[in-house]
CSV table of C-alpha atoms in Angstrom, one decimal:
chain,number,residue,atom,x,y,z
A,1,MET,CA,5.3,-14.1,3.9
A,2,SER,CA,3.7,-14.4,0.6
A,3,THR,CA,0.4,-12.2,-0.2
A,4,GLN,CA,-1.6,-15.7,0.3
A,5,GLN,CA,-0.5,-15.8,4.3
A,6,ARG,CA,-1.1,-12.0,5.1
A,7,PRO,CA,-3.9,-11.1,6.8
A,8,PRO,CA,-6.8,-9.4,4.3
A,9,ILE,CA,-6.4,-6.2,6.5
A,10,GLU,CA,-2.6,-6.3,5.8
A,11,GLN,CA,-2.9,-6.9,1.9
A,12,GLU,CA,-5.5,-3.9,1.8
A,13,ALA,CA,-3.1,-1.4,3.3
A,14,ILE,CA,-0.3,-2.7,1.0
A,15,LYS,CA,-2.8,-2.3,-1.8
A,16,TRP,CA,-3.8,1.6,-0.2
A,17,PHE,CA,-0.5,2.3,0.7
A,18,THR,CA,0.7,1.6,-2.9
A,19,LEU,CA,-2.2,3.3,-4.3
A,20,VAL,CA,-1.9,6.5,-3.0
A,21,ARG,CA,1.8,6.8,-3.2
A,22,SER,CA,1.0,5.7,-7.3
A,23,ASP,CA,1.0,8.1,-10.5
A,24,GLN,CA,-2.7,7.7,-10.5
A,25,ASN,CA,-3.6,9.3,-7.3
A,26,LEU,CA,-6.9,10.6,-8.1
A,27,ALA,CA,-9.5,11.9,-6.2
A,28,GLN,CA,-11.6,9.0,-6.6
A,29,HIS,CA,-8.6,6.6,-5.2
A,30,VAL,CA,-7.8,9.4,-2.1
A,31,ALA,CA,-11.9,9.6,-1.7
A,32,GLU,CA,-12.0,5.6,-1.4
A,33,PHE,CA,-8.8,5.4,0.8
A,34,GLU,CA,-10.3,8.1,3.4
A,35,VAL,CA,-13.5,5.8,3.8
A,36,TRP,CA,-11.5,2.2,4.0
A,37,PHE,CA,-8.5,4.2,6.5
A,38,HIS,CA,-11.6,5.7,8.4
A,39,ALA,CA,-14.3,2.5,8.6
A,40,ASN,CA,-12.2,0.7,10.8
A,41,ILE,CA,-9.6,1.5,13.9
A,42,ALA,CA,-7.9,-2.3,12.6
A,43,HIS,CA,-7.5,-0.4,9.0
A,44,SER,CA,-5.7,2.4,10.2
A,45,ARG,CA,-3.4,0.4,12.2
A,46,ALA,CA,-2.6,-1.6,9.4
A,47,TYR,CA,-2.0,1.4,7.1
A,48,ARG,CA,0.4,2.8,9.7
A,49,GLU,CA,2.3,-0.6,9.8
A,50,ILE,CA,3.1,-0.6,6.0
A,51,GLU,CA,4.2,2.9,6.5
A,52,LYS,CA,6.7,2.6,9.3
A,53,ARG,CA,7.8,-0.5,7.4
A,54,TRP,CA,8.3,2.1,4.3
A,55,GLU,CA,10.3,4.2,6.7
A,56,PHE,CA,12.2,1.8,8.4
A,57,PHE,CA,13.3,0.4,4.6
A,58,GLY,CA,13.2,3.8,2.9
A,59,GLN,CA,17.1,4.1,2.5
A,60,PHE,CA,15.9,1.1,-0.5
A,61,ALA,CA,13.0,3.1,-2.0
A,62,ASP,CA,15.0,4.2,-5.2
A,63,HIS,CA,16.8,0.5,-5.5
A,64,PRO,CA,16.2,-0.9,-9.1
A,65,ALA,CA,14.5,-4.0,-7.2
A,66,THR,CA,12.5,-2.0,-4.9
A,67,VAL,CA,11.6,0.0,-8.4
A,68,ALA,CA,10.5,-3.0,-10.2
A,69,ALA,CA,8.7,-4.5,-7.4
A,70,LEU,CA,6.3,-1.3,-6.8
A,71,ARG,CA,5.6,-1.2,-10.6
A,72,GLU,CA,4.5,-5.0,-10.7
A,73,ALA,CA,2.0,-4.0,-7.5
A,74,ARG,CA,0.4,-1.4,-9.3
A,75,ASN,CA,0.0,-3.1,-12.5
A,76,THR,CA,-1.4,-5.7,-10.4
A,77,ILE,CA,-3.9,-3.6,-8.9
A,78,LYS,CA,-4.9,-2.0,-12.4
A,79,SER,CA,-5.4,-5.5,-13.2
């Protein structure tokens, strides 16, 4: 499923999941994440689903392709 086909809430959850786990986990981002996460039950559900997927595929976390994809996602968020 491409990014354009994902529901907006899932796209937001992916963005937050990536940002919270990034090297740029600044206090401002954490505060903004907390507001987003608690603003709507659908947000927290979507985020938890992303966490579950990450845990399931965790064995691939250090794979070079995964590292490259995360780097690309972080760069997309920055721009």
